[in-house]
Amino acid sequence: MFQKTLISVLTAFFVGVAAHGQVLHSVHAGASGVRYGVDETPGSIYEWFVEDGGVISEYFNDQIEVDWGLQGGIYEIKVVETNIYGCIGDTVRAFVEVTDRFDFDPFPPVVEICEGEIYVFDAGEGFVSYLWNDDSDFITRTFATGEAGTYWVQVVDENGLIGTDTVELVVHPLPFVDLGPDTSLLISENILLDGGDDGFIYDWSTGDITQTVRIYGTDAPITVSVEVTTMEGCSASDTIFIDLDEEIRLVIPTIFTPNDDGVNDTWIITDNDGQELFVNYPKAVVEVFNRWGEIVFRSEPGYPTPWNGTYRGRPLQMDSYHYVITLNEPGARDITGNITIVR
């Protein structure tokens, strides 16, 4: 005697038992690994048949797993039992409704972000449920992450139709930027700052766009920053403060009064210890120009005789004059500025 055989669905999402020839349950097109089974009779062998809408991916005698195709419809599952005595029972049938998927494509194939950024995937509104690849939520339309990988979402609309979309998230690294610790320079020294690897886009606070920038002691004190951007648009920055070394700091007056009163009659340039220019820079040359660019004074090396505000022995009128101090030291850059004569 054969017991009455019923086909049941054994997935976590659909539980039920179908009487002979009835619709067992609904499943979305493309569903895979859906398990169906019967109550096993010891010693019996079960032969399964699935209509063209699906294929048997796993076989366990009294159970099977089915991968359903992408075409919606109602498809038949059949099973025939042969008992331990070789008797063949009736063919038992049940039907599975495969629901069509709908056009659902909220994401591009690839999304690119930079390291440290968070991207929020939005599946859109108006769906009954949302299932993200980490099984985190069935109701939230968004999913946020900053980790590279492949992500997918499955949505169900009010008609029970299912849509799925997949996207790859690519995370580009930030450029490595390190200008080094804050430092100081002698006025005759310089330092080469490097923005990092070659082939990036560089934006220096000095206005330069090259990979490296040279800073001179004559520029100090100065704060220099750089923003480096990769070809993927990822940016990083760094800042360095460069001070002028207190060991030798030039003191350059911006005004003097050559009126022969014995006070401030000459333009004396010293260091921070009061030593005149030639002591530390014996090859330095000082030049002074009028507003038309004509030279009105040029010193001997070392500036041994401070300028007294005359040109060819005659006093110059009160005005502002441009100066250039050339230290003539390796790596040193010219020092420029303005000096005003007041009488």
Short mmCIF file of C-alpha atoms in Angstrom, two decimals:
data_model
loop_
_atom_site.label_atom_id
_atom_site.label_comp_id
_atom_site.label_asym_id
_atom_site.label_seq_id
_atom_site.Cartn_x
_atom_site.Cartn_y
_atom_site.Cartn_z
CA MET A 1 0.00 0.00 0.00
CA PHE A 2 1.18 3.46 -0.89
CA GLN A 3 0.62 6.30 1.50
CA LYS A 4 -0.77 9.49 0.00
CA THR A 5 2.22 11.47 -1.34
CA LEU A 6 2.20 15.26 -1.19
CA ILE A 7 4.88 17.62 -2.50
CA SER A 8 5.96 20.33 -0.10
CA VAL A 9 8.25 23.33 -0.43
CA LEU A 10 11.02 23.45 2.13
CA THR A 11 12.48 26.95 1.91
CA ALA A 12 12.66 29.41 4.73
CA PHE A 13 10.53 31.91 2.83
CA PHE A 14 7.75 29.66 1.53
CA VAL A 15 6.25 26.93 3.67
CA GLY A 16 3.33 24.84 2.57
CA VAL A 17 2.07 21.54 1.25
CA ALA A 18 0.16 21.19 -1.98
CA ALA A 19 -2.55 18.67 -2.57
CA HIS A 20 -2.27 16.75 -5.80
CA GLY A 21 -2.36 19.19 -8.75
CA GLN A 22 -2.62 22.40 -6.73
CA VAL A 23 -0.38 25.51 -6.88
CA LEU A 24 2.28 24.99 -4.25
CA HIS A 25 3.66 28.53 -3.99
CA SER A 26 4.98 31.51 -5.96
CA VAL A 27 8.65 32.20 -6.58
CA HIS A 28 10.36 35.01 -8.48
CA ALA A 29 11.95 34.38 -11.83
CA GLY A 30 15.61 33.46 -11.54
CA ALA A 31 15.30 32.09 -8.01
CA SER A 32 17.84 29.36 -7.36
CA GLY A 33 18.22 26.57 -4.82
CA VAL A 34 14.49 26.35 -4.00
CA ARG A 35 13.97 23.04 -2.21
CA TYR A 36 10.95 20.76 -2.63
CA GLY A 37 10.31 17.45 -0.94
CA VAL A 38 7.94 14.68 0.11
CA ASP A 39 7.52 12.70 3.32
CA GLU A 40 9.98 9.91 2.83
CA THR A 41 8.95 6.28 3.07
CA PRO A 42 11.92 4.16 4.15
CA GLY A 43 13.33 2.19 1.25
CA SER A 44 11.43 4.11 -1.43
CA ILE A 45 13.07 5.75 -4.41
CA TYR A 46 11.64 8.98 -5.82
CA GLU A 47 11.95 10.12 -9.41
CA TRP A 48 11.42 13.85 -9.98
CA PHE A 49 10.42 15.80 -13.06
CA VAL A 50 10.39 19.60 -13.45
CA GLU A 51 8.82 21.40 -16.40
CA ASP A 52 10.99 23.51 -18.73
CA GLY A 53 10.72 26.62 -16.53
CA GLY A 54 13.28 25.21 -14.10
CA VAL A 55 16.08 22.71 -13.73
CA ILE A 56 16.97 20.36 -10.90
CA SER A 57 20.28 21.53 -9.45
CA GLU A 58 20.49 19.12 -6.49
CA TYR A 59 18.91 15.70 -5.92
CA PHE A 60 18.44 14.10 -2.49
CA ASN A 61 15.97 11.26 -3.33
CA ASP A 62 13.02 12.56 -1.29
CA GLN A 63 14.06 16.19 -1.91
CA ILE A 64 15.31 18.31 -4.80
CA GLU A 65 16.58 21.84 -5.32
CA VAL A 66 15.37 23.75 -8.36
CA ASP A 67 16.85 26.71 -10.19
CA TRP A 68 14.00 28.58 -11.88
CA GLY A 69 14.41 30.36 -15.19
CA LEU A 70 13.70 33.98 -16.09
CA GLN A 71 10.39 33.36 -17.84
CA GLY A 72 7.32 33.78 -15.71
CA GLY A 73 4.46 31.28 -15.72
CA ILE A 74 3.02 28.28 -13.91
CA TYR A 75 5.21 25.19 -14.07
CA GLU A 76 4.64 21.59 -13.05
CA ILE A 77 6.69 19.50 -10.64
CA LYS A 78 6.09 15.71 -10.71
CA VAL A 79 7.35 12.92 -8.52
CA VAL A 80 6.93 9.14 -8.82
CA GLU A 81 7.64 6.80 -5.92
CA THR A 82 8.97 3.26 -6.32
CA ASN A 83 8.75 1.38 -3.04
CA ILE A 84 11.07 -1.19 -1.59
CA TYR A 85 9.18 -3.99 -3.36
CA GLY A 86 9.53 -2.37 -6.79
CA CYS A 87 5.95 -1.21 -7.00
CA ILE A 88 5.46 2.10 -8.77
CA GLY A 89 2.97 4.57 -7.35
CA ASP A 90 0.88 7.19 -9.05
CA THR A 91 2.49 10.32 -10.47
CA VAL A 92 2.00 13.19 -8.01
CA ARG A 93 1.82 16.70 -9.43
CA ALA A 94 2.09 20.18 -7.97
CA PHE A 95 2.43 23.56 -9.65
CA VAL A 96 4.74 26.49 -8.97
CA GLU A 97 3.96 30.03 -10.07
CA VAL A 98 7.07 31.81 -11.31
CA THR A 99 6.49 35.57 -11.22
CA ASP A 100 8.05 37.80 -13.83
CA ARG A 101 10.73 40.26 -12.86
CA PHE A 102 10.21 43.88 -13.83
CA ASP A 103 12.63 46.41 -15.24
CA PHE A 104 14.64 47.59 -12.22
CA ASP A 105 17.92 49.35 -12.84
CA PRO A 106 18.62 52.09 -10.25
CA PHE A 107 22.41 51.69 -10.26
CA PRO A 108 25.12 52.09 -12.90
CA PRO A 109 27.31 49.02 -13.43
CA VAL A 110 30.20 50.60 -11.53
CA VAL A 111 30.37 53.33 -8.87
CA GLU A 112 33.74 54.88 -8.01
CA ILE A 113 34.57 56.68 -4.78
CA CYS A 114 37.72 57.71 -2.91
CA GLU A 115 39.13 56.14 0.20
CA GLY A 116 37.41 57.50 3.29
CA GLU A 117 34.18 58.35 1.47
CA ILE A 118 30.82 56.72 2.10
CA TYR A 119 28.51 55.96 -0.81
CA VAL A 120 24.77 55.68 -0.29
CA PHE A 121 22.98 53.33 -2.69
CA ASP A 122 19.34 54.30 -3.15
CA ALA A 123 16.98 51.69 -4.59
CA GLY A 124 14.12 54.16 -4.96
CA GLU A 125 10.77 54.48 -3.26
CA GLY A 126 7.45 52.77 -3.71
CA PHE A 127 8.37 49.14 -3.04
CA VAL A 128 6.87 46.81 -0.46
CA SER A 129 10.22 45.42 0.67
CA TYR A 130 13.95 45.79 0.12
CA LEU A 131 16.53 43.07 0.62
CA TRP A 132 20.19 44.12 0.46
CA ASN A 133 23.06 41.72 -0.10
CA ASP A 134 24.01 41.65 3.60
CA ASP A 135 20.45 40.71 4.65
CA SER A 136 20.53 43.83 6.80
CA ASP A 137 17.09 45.26 6.17
CA PHE A 138 13.81 44.48 4.45
CA ILE A 139 12.35 47.98 4.63
CA THR A 140 15.12 50.53 3.99
CA ARG A 141 15.55 51.88 0.49
CA THR A 142 19.17 52.95 1.08
CA PHE A 143 22.39 51.15 1.88
CA ALA A 144 25.60 52.98 2.83
CA THR A 145 29.14 51.64 2.65
CA GLY A 146 32.71 52.71 2.01
CA GLU A 147 34.12 49.27 1.28
CA ALA A 148 34.89 48.01 -2.20
CA GLY A 149 32.85 45.08 -3.42
CA THR A 150 29.85 43.90 -5.39
CA TYR A 151 26.47 44.87 -3.96
CA TRP A 152 22.91 43.98 -4.89
CA VAL A 153 19.38 44.78 -3.83
CA GLN A 154 16.15 42.87 -4.38
CA VAL A 155 12.85 44.75 -4.23
CA VAL A 156 9.26 43.58 -4.30
CA ASP A 157 6.50 45.82 -5.63
CA GLU A 158 2.85 45.92 -4.58
CA ASN A 159 1.98 43.31 -7.22
CA GLY A 160 4.52 40.87 -5.83
CA LEU A 161 6.89 41.29 -8.75
CA ILE A 162 10.57 41.19 -7.92
CA GLY A 163 13.42 43.32 -9.25
CA THR A 164 17.11 42.90 -8.65
CA ASP A 165 20.09 45.10 -9.52
CA THR A 166 23.80 44.67 -8.94
CA VAL A 167 26.58 47.25 -8.79
CA GLU A 168 30.32 47.15 -8.25
CA LEU A 169 31.77 49.70 -5.84
CA VAL A 170 35.38 50.64 -6.59
CA VAL A 171 37.33 52.50 -3.89
CA HIS A 172 40.35 54.43 -5.16
CA PRO A 173 43.22 55.12 -2.72
CA LEU A 174 44.17 58.63 -1.71
CA PRO A 175 47.56 59.96 -2.80
CA PHE A 176 50.28 59.92 -0.17
CA VAL A 177 51.36 63.48 0.65
CA ASP A 178 53.99 64.27 3.27
CA LEU A 179 55.90 67.55 3.19
CA GLY A 180 57.73 66.61 6.36
CA PRO A 181 57.84 68.29 9.76
CA ASP A 182 57.98 72.06 10.21
CA THR A 183 61.50 73.36 9.82
CA SER A 184 63.64 76.49 9.62
CA LEU A 185 66.18 77.79 7.14
CA LEU A 186 69.10 80.12 7.22
CA ILE A 187 68.57 83.02 4.87
CA SER A 188 71.13 81.48 2.50
CA GLU A 189 69.53 78.02 2.57
CA ASN A 190 66.69 76.45 0.60
CA ILE A 191 64.56 73.33 0.73
CA LEU A 192 62.90 71.27 -2.01
CA LEU A 193 59.35 70.24 -1.16
CA ASP A 194 57.96 67.17 -2.95
CA GLY A 195 54.22 66.66 -3.45
CA GLY A 196 54.53 62.90 -3.89
CA ASP A 197 54.35 60.46 -6.78
CA ASP A 198 54.69 61.61 -10.36
CA GLY A 199 51.66 61.92 -12.62
CA PHE A 200 49.25 63.62 -10.23
CA ILE A 201 47.75 67.12 -10.24
CA TYR A 202 49.44 69.52 -7.80
CA ASP A 203 48.06 72.77 -6.42
CA TRP A 204 50.54 74.62 -4.20
CA SER A 205 49.74 77.62 -2.05
CA THR A 206 52.68 79.30 -3.79
CA GLY A 207 50.81 79.13 -7.09
CA ASP A 208 53.00 76.36 -8.51
CA ILE A 209 51.51 73.29 -10.21
CA THR A 210 54.66 71.18 -10.43
CA GLN A 211 55.45 68.08 -8.36
CA THR A 212 58.23 69.86 -6.46
CA VAL A 213 58.65 73.41 -5.18
CA ARG A 214 61.84 75.02 -3.89
CA ILE A 215 61.52 77.36 -0.91
CA TYR A 216 64.34 79.74 -0.04
CA GLY A 217 65.39 81.17 3.28
CA THR A 218 64.56 84.57 1.88
CA ASP A 219 60.90 83.45 1.64
CA ALA A 220 60.73 82.56 5.33
CA PRO A 221 58.79 82.65 7.51
CA ILE A 222 56.20 81.00 5.28
CA THR A 223 53.46 78.38 5.46
CA VAL A 224 53.32 76.17 2.38
CA SER A 225 50.51 73.76 1.58
CA VAL A 226 49.80 71.47 -1.35
CA GLU A 227 46.72 69.60 -2.52
CA VAL A 228 47.44 66.53 -4.63
CA THR A 229 44.75 64.98 -6.83
CA THR A 230 44.94 61.61 -8.60
CA MET A 231 43.60 60.93 -12.07
CA GLU A 232 40.51 59.42 -10.39
CA GLY A 233 39.81 62.72 -8.62
CA CYS A 234 40.91 61.64 -5.13
CA SER A 235 42.69 64.38 -3.17
CA ALA A 236 44.90 64.70 -0.12
CA SER A 237 46.85 67.64 1.26
CA ASP A 238 49.62 68.57 3.65
CA THR A 239 51.05 71.76 5.14
CA ILE A 240 54.49 72.75 6.39
CA PHE A 241 55.67 75.86 8.23
CA ILE A 242 59.15 77.08 7.35
CA ASP A 243 60.65 79.61 9.71
CA LEU A 244 63.73 81.77 9.27
CA ASP A 245 66.50 80.45 11.48
CA GLU A 246 67.09 82.86 14.35
CA GLU A 247 70.80 82.24 14.02
CA ILE A 248 71.03 84.78 11.20
CA ARG A 249 68.01 86.99 10.52
CA LEU A 250 68.54 90.15 8.52
CA VAL A 251 67.11 93.38 9.84
CA ILE A 252 66.35 95.60 6.82
CA PRO A 253 64.93 99.04 7.66
CA THR A 254 62.14 100.30 5.41
CA ILE A 255 62.86 104.00 6.07
CA PHE A 256 65.84 106.24 6.93
CA THR A 257 66.42 110.01 7.24
CA PRO A 258 69.65 111.20 5.60
CA ASN A 259 69.49 114.81 6.86
CA ASP A 260 72.93 114.99 8.54
CA ASP A 261 71.53 115.16 12.07
CA GLY A 262 73.61 112.20 13.11
CA VAL A 263 70.56 109.96 13.59
CA ASN A 264 69.56 107.34 11.02
CA ASP A 265 71.50 109.13 8.31
CA THR A 266 72.46 105.94 6.47
CA TRP A 267 70.65 102.77 5.50
CA ILE A 268 72.26 100.21 7.80
CA ILE A 269 71.48 96.52 7.21
CA THR A 270 72.34 94.16 10.07
CA ASP A 271 71.53 90.70 11.35
CA ASN A 272 69.49 90.00 14.46
CA ASP A 273 72.65 90.34 16.57
CA GLY A 274 73.38 93.82 15.21
CA GLN A 275 76.26 92.71 12.97
CA GLU A 276 76.43 94.46 9.64
CA LEU A 277 75.71 92.60 6.43
CA PHE A 278 79.32 91.96 5.40
CA VAL A 279 80.06 89.97 8.56
CA ASN A 280 77.90 87.00 7.50
CA TYR A 281 77.65 87.73 3.79
CA PRO A 282 80.94 89.20 2.60
CA LYS A 283 79.99 88.75 -1.06
CA ALA A 284 76.55 90.38 -0.80
CA VAL A 285 75.77 93.22 -3.20
CA VAL A 286 73.05 95.82 -2.56
CA GLU A 287 71.41 97.67 -5.44
CA VAL A 288 68.83 100.49 -5.26
CA PHE A 289 66.55 101.62 -8.09
CA ASN A 290 64.25 104.62 -8.54
CA ARG A 291 60.65 104.36 -9.62
CA TRP A 292 61.70 104.35 -13.29
CA GLY A 293 63.98 101.37 -12.81
CA GLU A 294 67.20 103.35 -12.99
CA ILE A 295 69.96 102.22 -10.65
CA VAL A 296 70.91 104.90 -8.14
CA PHE A 297 73.19 102.87 -5.88
CA ARG A 298 75.32 99.74 -6.11
CA SER A 299 77.48 98.61 -3.21
CA GLU A 300 80.83 96.95 -3.10
CA PRO A 301 80.76 93.24 -2.06
CA GLY A 302 79.70 92.92 1.56
CA TYR A 303 78.01 96.37 1.65
CA PRO A 304 80.89 97.80 3.66
CA THR A 305 79.67 101.42 3.29
CA PRO A 306 75.92 101.85 3.99
CA TRP A 307 74.03 103.99 1.49
CA ASN A 308 73.54 107.61 2.49
CA GLY A 309 70.66 108.43 0.14
CA THR A 310 72.73 110.13 -2.58
CA TYR A 311 73.28 109.50 -6.27
CA ARG A 312 76.62 110.63 -7.74
CA GLY A 313 77.19 112.73 -4.64
CA ARG A 314 73.86 114.55 -4.77
CA PRO A 315 71.01 113.94 -2.26
CA LEU A 316 68.02 112.12 -3.72
CA GLN A 317 64.54 113.46 -3.18
CA MET A 318 62.13 111.96 -0.69
CA ASP A 319 60.60 108.92 -2.31
CA SER A 320 60.27 105.15 -2.13
CA TYR A 321 63.05 103.19 -3.83
CA HIS A 322 63.22 99.52 -4.78
CA TYR A 323 66.15 97.44 -3.57
CA VAL A 324 67.69 94.08 -4.50
CA ILE A 325 70.09 92.34 -2.12
CA THR A 326 72.08 89.57 -3.80
CA LEU A 327 73.75 87.42 -1.14
CA ASN A 328 75.90 85.51 -3.65
CA GLU A 329 75.68 82.38 -1.49
CA PRO A 330 74.90 78.87 -2.83
CA GLY A 331 71.15 78.27 -2.82
CA ALA A 332 70.31 81.82 -1.71
CA ARG A 333 67.74 83.86 -3.58
CA ASP A 334 67.70 87.63 -3.99
CA ILE A 335 66.02 89.68 -1.27
CA THR A 336 63.79 92.46 -2.59
CA GLY A 337 61.74 95.24 -1.07
CA ASN A 338 61.34 99.00 -0.76
CA ILE A 339 63.25 101.64 1.17
CA THR A 340 61.87 105.15 1.72
CA ILE A 341 63.92 108.32 2.09
CA VAL A 342 62.44 110.91 4.46
CA ARG A 343 64.10 114.30 4.89
#
